Amino acid sequence: LVPDPAVPEQRVVFGTSGHRGSSLDTAFNEAHIIATTAAIVEYRRTQGTDGVLYIGRDTHALSEPAWRTAIEVLTGAGVTTAVDARGAYTPTPAVSHSILLANGAGTESGVRTSGPGLADGIVVTPSHNPPRDGGFKYNPPHGGPADSDATSWIAARANELLADGWDRVKRVPIAEALDSNYVIKHDYLESYVADLENVIDVEAIREAGVRIGADPLGGASVDYWGAIAERYGLDLTVVNPTVDPAWSFMTLDWDGKIRMDCSSPNAMASLRAVMTPDADGKTPYDVATGNDADSDRHGIVTPDGLMNPNHYLAVAIEYLFTHRPQWPAT
């Protein structure tokens, strides 16, 4: 299927930093990925971003073919691209972390957002949306979601290419691309997990003996929770390590659709059931958490039920401002 840019539903439209759609609706097809990747290449050149581009993907069925197409275009454009060394799924936070490290996080001068050699990234994910969907988002050198100025520029250029030129964009066949000097291997999991102890007091968590249940909801964090537990000796259990592109194990959301929305009581029904106290008032875990498909959203479940994520974030922010070592009280 080839999209018609004259049809609004078939154009590239960026939402929360990314384009989303279904190939079944001619809204997320090869032409979209070629055009959007080529537009990102042009955009990063206008911004002087010429470092490594970190790319990851989640567990949606459309993510791997889109990831492969993007690498073909990036290699054709001469962009050095970092892929996962394990050939595994990559959570958005792991991609963001790699961008920040490449741009100076952890150094005395801190993260750079200007100058030569800046890194950026792409995450192939439709986030928490249904299995039929695909998604493609851009993270600039600050590591977070691209702002509307960036996404508007990229979408406009991508739609120009959809109208004329996407089929002439230079590509390198995926096998050749992966074997080229433009594609480098990067251990996203090791880099992310090893650095956690520099921002989280994992010793306090370990010594407290808190029992944690982590449900990846079939998403990209599936290998990360176990690695965190093993590295830091935490009492953490991966509740459901299943990866199924159809998400047949998921409970239906409020509208009858499968959606990996960890803030939804319906989508989190299985984990809520696990955390419901038994006749003796006991639960298998003290606290449990779930993530969406690319793991940039969280849901926290206690014996009292699913917490409102925004309420939790407010408490977390207050805690950081009052307890974070080396942060001024003001």
CSV table of C-alpha atoms in Angstrom, one decimal:
chain,number,residue,atom,x,y,z
A,1,LEU,CA,0.0,0.0,0.0
A,2,VAL,CA,1.3,3.5,-0.9
A,3,PRO,CA,-0.1,6.4,1.0
A,4,ASP,CA,-1.8,9.3,-0.7
A,5,PRO,CA,-0.6,12.6,0.9
A,6,ALA,CA,-3.8,14.2,-0.3
A,7,VAL,CA,-5.7,12.1,2.2
A,8,PRO,CA,-5.2,13.6,5.7
A,9,GLU,CA,-5.4,10.2,7.4
A,10,GLN,CA,-2.5,8.9,5.3
A,11,ARG,CA,-0.1,11.8,5.9
A,12,VAL,CA,2.7,11.9,8.5
A,13,VAL,CA,1.3,13.5,11.6
A,14,PHE,CA,3.4,13.8,14.7
A,15,GLY,CA,1.6,13.6,18.1
A,16,THR,CA,3.6,13.2,21.3
A,17,SER,CA,6.9,13.6,19.4
A,18,GLY,CA,6.1,10.8,17.0
A,19,HIS,CA,4.0,9.6,14.0
A,20,ARG,CA,1.6,6.8,14.7
A,21,GLY,CA,-0.8,4.7,12.6
A,22,SER,CA,-1.6,1.3,11.1
A,23,SER,CA,-0.3,-0.2,7.9
A,24,LEU,CA,-3.9,-1.6,7.5
A,25,ASP,CA,-5.1,2.0,7.2
A,26,THR,CA,-2.2,3.1,4.9
A,27,ALA,CA,-1.0,5.3,7.8
A,28,PHE,CA,2.2,3.5,8.7
A,29,ASN,CA,3.8,2.0,5.7
A,30,GLU,CA,7.3,1.7,4.2
A,31,ALA,CA,6.8,5.0,2.4
A,32,HIS,CA,6.1,6.8,5.7
A,33,ILE,CA,9.2,5.4,7.3
A,34,ILE,CA,11.5,6.3,4.4
A,35,ALA,CA,10.1,9.8,4.2
A,36,THR,CA,10.2,10.4,7.9
A,37,THR,CA,13.7,9.1,8.3
A,38,ALA,CA,14.9,11.2,5.4
A,39,ALA,CA,13.3,14.2,6.9
A,40,ILE,CA,15.0,13.5,10.3
A,41,VAL,CA,18.3,13.3,8.4
A,42,GLU,CA,17.7,16.7,6.9
A,43,TYR,CA,16.5,18.2,10.1
A,44,ARG,CA,19.5,17.1,12.2
A,45,ARG,CA,21.7,18.6,9.5
A,46,THR,CA,19.9,22.0,9.8
A,47,GLN,CA,20.6,21.8,13.6
A,48,GLY,CA,24.2,20.8,13.2
A,49,THR,CA,23.6,17.5,14.9
A,50,ASP,CA,26.3,15.2,13.4
A,51,GLY,CA,27.0,12.7,16.1
A,52,VAL,CA,25.8,9.1,16.6
A,53,LEU,CA,22.1,8.5,16.2
A,54,TYR,CA,20.8,5.9,18.7
A,55,ILE,CA,17.9,3.8,17.5
A,56,GLY,CA,15.7,1.4,19.4
A,57,ARG,CA,12.4,-0.4,18.9
A,58,ASP,CA,9.7,-1.9,21.0
A,59,THR,CA,7.7,-5.2,20.7
A,60,HIS,CA,4.9,-4.1,18.3
A,61,ALA,CA,4.8,-6.2,15.1
A,62,LEU,CA,5.4,-3.2,12.9
A,63,SER,CA,8.4,-2.0,14.9
A,64,GLU,CA,11.1,-4.3,13.5
A,65,PRO,CA,10.3,-3.8,9.8
A,66,ALA,CA,10.2,0.0,10.3
A,67,TRP,CA,13.5,-0.2,12.3
A,68,ARG,CA,15.1,-2.1,9.4
A,69,THR,CA,13.9,0.5,6.8
A,70,ALA,CA,15.1,3.4,9.0
A,71,ILE,CA,18.6,1.9,9.2
A,72,GLU,CA,18.7,1.4,5.4
A,73,VAL,CA,17.9,5.1,5.0
A,74,LEU,CA,20.2,6.3,7.7
A,75,THR,CA,23.1,4.3,6.3
A,76,GLY,CA,22.3,5.6,2.8
A,77,ALA,CA,22.6,9.1,4.2
A,78,GLY,CA,25.9,8.3,5.9
A,79,VAL,CA,24.6,8.7,9.4
A,80,THR,CA,26.4,6.7,12.1
A,81,THR,CA,23.7,4.7,13.8
A,82,ALA,CA,23.9,2.7,17.1
A,83,VAL,CA,21.8,-0.5,17.2
A,84,ASP,CA,21.4,-2.8,20.2
A,85,ALA,CA,24.3,-5.1,20.6
A,86,ARG,CA,22.0,-7.9,21.7
A,87,GLY,CA,19.6,-7.5,18.8
A,88,ALA,CA,16.9,-7.0,21.5
A,89,TYR,CA,14.1,-4.6,22.2
A,90,THR,CA,15.1,-1.2,23.6
A,91,PRO,CA,13.0,0.9,26.0
A,92,THR,CA,12.8,4.6,25.3
A,93,PRO,CA,14.5,5.5,28.6
A,94,ALA,CA,17.5,3.4,27.5
A,95,VAL,CA,17.8,5.3,24.2
A,96,SER,CA,17.4,8.7,26.0
A,97,HIS,CA,20.1,7.6,28.5
A,98,SER,CA,22.5,6.7,25.7
A,99,ILE,CA,21.9,10.1,24.0
A,100,LEU,CA,22.5,12.0,27.3
A,101,LEU,CA,25.7,10.0,28.1
A,102,ALA,CA,27.0,10.7,24.6
A,103,ASN,CA,26.3,14.4,25.0
A,104,GLY,CA,28.1,14.7,28.3
A,105,ALA,CA,25.9,13.5,31.1
A,106,GLY,CA,28.0,12.5,34.1
A,107,THR,CA,30.8,14.9,33.2
A,108,GLU,CA,31.7,18.0,35.2
A,109,SER,CA,30.3,20.3,32.4
A,110,GLY,CA,27.1,18.3,32.0
A,111,VAL,CA,24.9,17.7,29.0
A,112,ARG,CA,25.7,19.7,25.9
A,113,THR,CA,22.9,20.7,23.6
A,114,SER,CA,25.0,22.6,21.1
A,115,GLY,CA,28.4,22.1,19.3
A,116,PRO,CA,29.9,19.4,17.2
A,117,GLY,CA,29.4,15.7,17.7
A,118,LEU,CA,26.0,15.8,19.3
A,119,ALA,CA,24.0,12.6,19.4
A,120,ASP,CA,20.2,12.1,19.0
A,121,GLY,CA,17.9,9.2,18.5
A,122,ILE,CA,14.9,7.5,17.0
A,123,VAL,CA,12.6,5.1,18.8
A,124,VAL,CA,10.3,2.9,16.7
A,125,THR,CA,7.2,2.6,18.9
A,126,PRO,CA,3.5,3.5,19.0
A,127,SER,CA,3.8,3.6,22.8
A,128,HIS,CA,0.8,2.1,24.6
A,129,ASN,CA,-1.4,1.9,21.5
A,130,PRO,CA,-3.0,-1.3,20.1
A,131,PRO,CA,-1.1,-4.2,18.5
A,132,ARG,CA,-2.1,-3.1,15.0
A,133,ASP,CA,-0.3,0.2,15.3
A,134,GLY,CA,3.2,1.3,14.5
A,135,GLY,CA,5.0,4.4,15.7
A,136,PHE,CA,8.1,6.4,15.0
A,137,LYS,CA,9.5,9.2,17.2
A,138,TYR,CA,12.5,11.4,17.3
A,139,ASN,CA,14.6,12.4,20.3
A,140,PRO,CA,16.9,15.4,19.9
A,141,PRO,CA,20.2,15.9,21.7
A,142,HIS,CA,18.5,16.7,25.1
A,143,GLY,CA,17.3,13.1,25.1
A,144,GLY,CA,13.6,13.8,25.6
A,145,PRO,CA,10.7,14.1,23.2
A,146,ALA,CA,11.1,16.5,20.3
A,147,ASP,CA,9.2,19.7,20.6
A,148,SER,CA,6.6,21.0,18.2
A,149,ASP,CA,9.0,23.1,16.3
A,150,ALA,CA,11.1,20.0,15.5
A,151,THR,CA,8.1,17.7,14.8
A,152,SER,CA,6.3,20.3,12.6
A,153,TRP,CA,9.5,20.7,10.5
A,154,ILE,CA,10.0,16.9,10.2
A,155,ALA,CA,6.4,16.2,9.4
A,156,ALA,CA,6.1,18.9,6.8
A,157,ARG,CA,9.3,17.7,5.0
A,158,ALA,CA,8.2,14.0,5.3
A,159,ASN,CA,4.9,14.9,3.6
A,160,GLU,CA,6.7,16.7,0.8
A,161,LEU,CA,8.7,13.5,0.2
A,162,LEU,CA,5.5,11.4,0.4
A,163,ALA,CA,4.1,13.6,-2.4
A,164,ASP,CA,7.2,13.3,-4.5
A,165,GLY,CA,10.6,11.7,-3.8
A,166,TRP,CA,10.3,9.1,-1.1
A,167,ASP,CA,10.9,6.3,-3.6
A,168,ARG,CA,14.2,8.0,-4.7
A,169,VAL,CA,15.7,8.2,-1.2
A,170,LYS,CA,19.0,6.4,-1.1
A,171,ARG,CA,18.9,3.2,0.9
A,172,VAL,CA,21.4,0.5,1.7
A,173,PRO,CA,20.0,-3.1,2.0
A,174,ILE,CA,19.7,-4.0,5.6
A,175,ALA,CA,22.3,-6.8,5.6
A,176,GLU,CA,24.8,-4.6,3.9
A,177,ALA,CA,23.9,-1.7,6.2
A,178,LEU,CA,24.4,-3.7,9.4
A,179,ASP,CA,27.8,-4.9,8.1
A,180,SER,CA,28.9,-1.4,7.3
A,181,ASN,CA,31.0,1.1,9.3
A,182,TYR,CA,28.0,3.3,9.7
A,183,VAL,CA,26.2,0.9,12.0
A,184,ILE,CA,27.8,0.3,15.4
A,185,LYS,CA,26.8,-2.0,18.2
A,186,HIS,CA,25.8,-0.5,21.6
A,187,ASP,CA,24.8,-2.4,24.7
A,188,TYR,CA,21.8,-0.3,25.8
A,189,LEU,CA,20.9,-2.7,28.6
A,190,GLU,CA,24.3,-2.8,30.3
A,191,SER,CA,24.8,1.0,29.9
A,192,TYR,CA,21.4,1.7,31.5
A,193,VAL,CA,21.4,-0.8,34.2
A,194,ALA,CA,25.0,-0.1,35.3
A,195,ASP,CA,24.3,3.6,35.7
A,196,LEU,CA,21.1,3.2,37.8
A,197,GLU,CA,23.1,3.1,41.1
A,198,ASN,CA,24.4,6.6,40.3
A,199,VAL,CA,20.9,8.1,40.4
A,200,ILE,CA,19.0,5.6,42.7
A,201,ASP,CA,19.8,4.4,46.2
A,202,VAL,CA,19.6,0.7,45.2
A,203,GLU,CA,21.4,-0.2,48.5
A,204,ALA,CA,18.5,1.2,50.5
A,205,ILE,CA,16.0,-0.7,48.4
A,206,ARG,CA,18.0,-3.9,48.8
A,207,GLU,CA,18.4,-3.5,52.6
A,208,ALA,CA,14.7,-2.7,53.0
A,209,GLY,CA,13.9,-6.1,51.5
A,210,VAL,CA,10.9,-4.6,49.7
A,211,ARG,CA,9.2,-7.2,47.5
A,212,ILE,CA,8.7,-5.8,44.0
A,213,GLY,CA,6.6,-7.2,41.2
A,214,ALA,CA,7.4,-5.8,37.7
A,215,ASP,CA,5.1,-6.4,34.7
A,216,PRO,CA,6.6,-5.3,31.4
A,217,LEU,CA,3.1,-5.7,29.8
A,218,GLY,CA,4.8,-7.5,26.9
A,219,GLY,CA,6.9,-4.4,26.2
A,220,ALA,CA,10.6,-3.5,25.7
A,221,SER,CA,11.5,-3.5,29.4
A,222,VAL,CA,11.1,-7.3,29.5
A,223,ASP,CA,14.9,-8.0,29.8
A,224,TYR,CA,15.7,-4.9,31.8
A,225,TRP,CA,13.8,-5.7,35.1
A,226,GLY,CA,15.5,-9.1,35.5
A,227,ALA,CA,18.9,-7.5,34.8
A,228,ILE,CA,18.2,-4.9,37.4
A,229,ALA,CA,17.2,-7.5,40.0
A,230,GLU,CA,20.3,-9.6,39.3
A,231,ARG,CA,22.8,-6.8,39.2
A,232,TYR,CA,21.6,-5.2,42.5
A,233,GLY,CA,20.4,-8.2,44.4
A,234,LEU,CA,16.8,-6.9,44.7
A,235,ASP,CA,13.8,-9.0,45.6
A,236,LEU,CA,12.2,-8.2,42.3
A,237,THR,CA,10.1,-10.6,40.2
A,238,VAL,CA,9.2,-10.2,36.6
A,239,VAL,CA,5.5,-11.0,36.8
A,240,ASN,CA,4.9,-11.8,33.2
A,241,PRO,CA,7.9,-12.1,30.8
A,242,THR,CA,5.8,-13.0,27.8
A,243,VAL,CA,6.3,-11.1,24.5
A,244,ASP,CA,3.4,-11.6,22.1
A,245,PRO,CA,2.9,-9.1,19.3
A,246,ALA,CA,-0.8,-9.8,19.5
A,247,TRP,CA,-0.8,-9.1,23.2
A,248,SER,CA,-3.4,-12.0,23.6
A,249,PHE,CA,-2.7,-12.1,27.4
A,250,MET,CA,-3.8,-8.5,27.9
A,251,THR,CA,-7.1,-7.6,29.5
A,252,LEU,CA,-9.2,-5.3,27.4
A,253,ASP,CA,-9.2,-1.5,28.0
A,254,TRP,CA,-12.4,0.5,28.7
A,255,ASP,CA,-13.4,0.6,25.0
A,256,GLY,CA,-12.8,-3.1,24.3
A,257,LYS,CA,-9.4,-2.6,22.6
A,258,ILE,CA,-6.1,-4.1,23.6
A,259,ARG,CA,-4.0,-1.2,24.8
A,260,MET,CA,-0.9,-1.4,27.0
A,261,ASP,CA,-1.9,1.6,29.0
A,262,CYS,CA,-0.3,1.2,32.5
A,263,SER,CA,-2.4,4.1,33.8
A,264,SER,CA,-5.6,2.3,33.0
A,265,PRO,CA,-7.3,0.2,35.7
A,266,ASN,CA,-8.7,-2.0,32.9
A,267,ALA,CA,-5.4,-2.7,31.1
A,268,MET,CA,-3.8,-3.2,34.5
A,269,ALA,CA,-6.5,-5.6,35.7
A,270,SER,CA,-4.2,-8.6,35.9
A,271,LEU,CA,-1.6,-6.9,38.0
A,272,ARG,CA,-4.3,-5.4,40.2
A,273,ALA,CA,-5.7,-8.9,40.8
A,274,VAL,CA,-2.3,-10.2,41.7
A,275,MET,CA,-2.0,-7.4,44.3
A,276,THR,CA,-5.4,-7.9,45.8
A,277,PRO,CA,-4.9,-9.1,49.4
A,278,ASP,CA,-5.9,-12.7,50.2
A,279,ALA,CA,-8.0,-13.7,53.2
A,280,ASP,CA,-5.1,-13.1,55.5
A,281,GLY,CA,-4.5,-9.7,54.0
A,282,LYS,CA,-1.3,-10.8,52.3
A,283,THR,CA,0.0,-10.0,48.8
A,284,PRO,CA,2.9,-11.6,46.9
A,285,TYR,CA,4.6,-8.2,46.6
A,286,ASP,CA,4.8,-5.0,48.6
A,287,VAL,CA,4.5,-2.9,45.5
A,288,ALA,CA,4.1,-3.7,41.8
A,289,THR,CA,4.7,-1.7,38.6
A,290,GLY,CA,3.8,-2.0,35.0
A,291,ASN,CA,5.1,-0.3,31.9
A,292,ASP,CA,3.8,0.5,28.4
A,293,ALA,CA,5.3,-1.1,25.3
A,294,ASP,CA,8.3,1.3,25.1
A,295,SER,CA,8.5,1.7,28.8
A,296,ASP,CA,8.4,5.5,29.1
A,297,ARG,CA,5.1,5.2,31.1
A,298,HIS,CA,4.6,3.6,34.5
A,299,GLY,CA,1.7,2.3,36.6
A,300,ILE,CA,2.2,1.5,40.3
A,301,VAL,CA,0.0,-0.9,42.1
A,302,THR,CA,-0.3,-1.3,45.9
A,303,PRO,CA,-2.6,-3.5,47.9
A,304,ASP,CA,-5.0,-0.6,47.8
A,305,GLY,CA,-5.1,-0.5,44.0
A,306,LEU,CA,-3.6,1.3,41.0
A,307,MET,CA,-2.1,4.7,41.9
A,308,ASN,CA,-2.8,7.8,39.7
A,309,PRO,CA,0.5,8.3,37.9
A,310,ASN,CA,0.3,12.1,38.2
A,311,HIS,CA,-0.3,11.8,42.0
A,312,TYR,CA,2.8,9.6,42.2
A,313,LEU,CA,4.9,12.0,40.2
A,314,ALA,CA,3.9,14.9,42.4
A,315,VAL,CA,5.1,13.0,45.5
A,316,ALA,CA,8.3,11.9,43.7
A,317,ILE,CA,9.1,15.4,42.7
A,318,GLU,CA,8.5,16.6,46.3
A,319,TYR,CA,10.7,13.8,47.6
A,320,LEU,CA,13.6,14.6,45.2
A,321,PHE,CA,13.6,18.3,46.1
A,322,THR,CA,13.7,17.5,49.8
A,323,HIS,CA,15.9,14.4,49.9
A,324,ARG,CA,18.2,14.4,46.9
A,325,PRO,CA,21.8,14.5,48.0
A,326,GLN,CA,23.8,17.5,46.8
A,327,TRP,CA,20.6,19.3,45.7
A,328,PRO,CA,20.1,22.7,47.5
A,329,ALA,CA,17.1,23.0,49.8
A,330,THR,CA,15.9,25.9,47.7
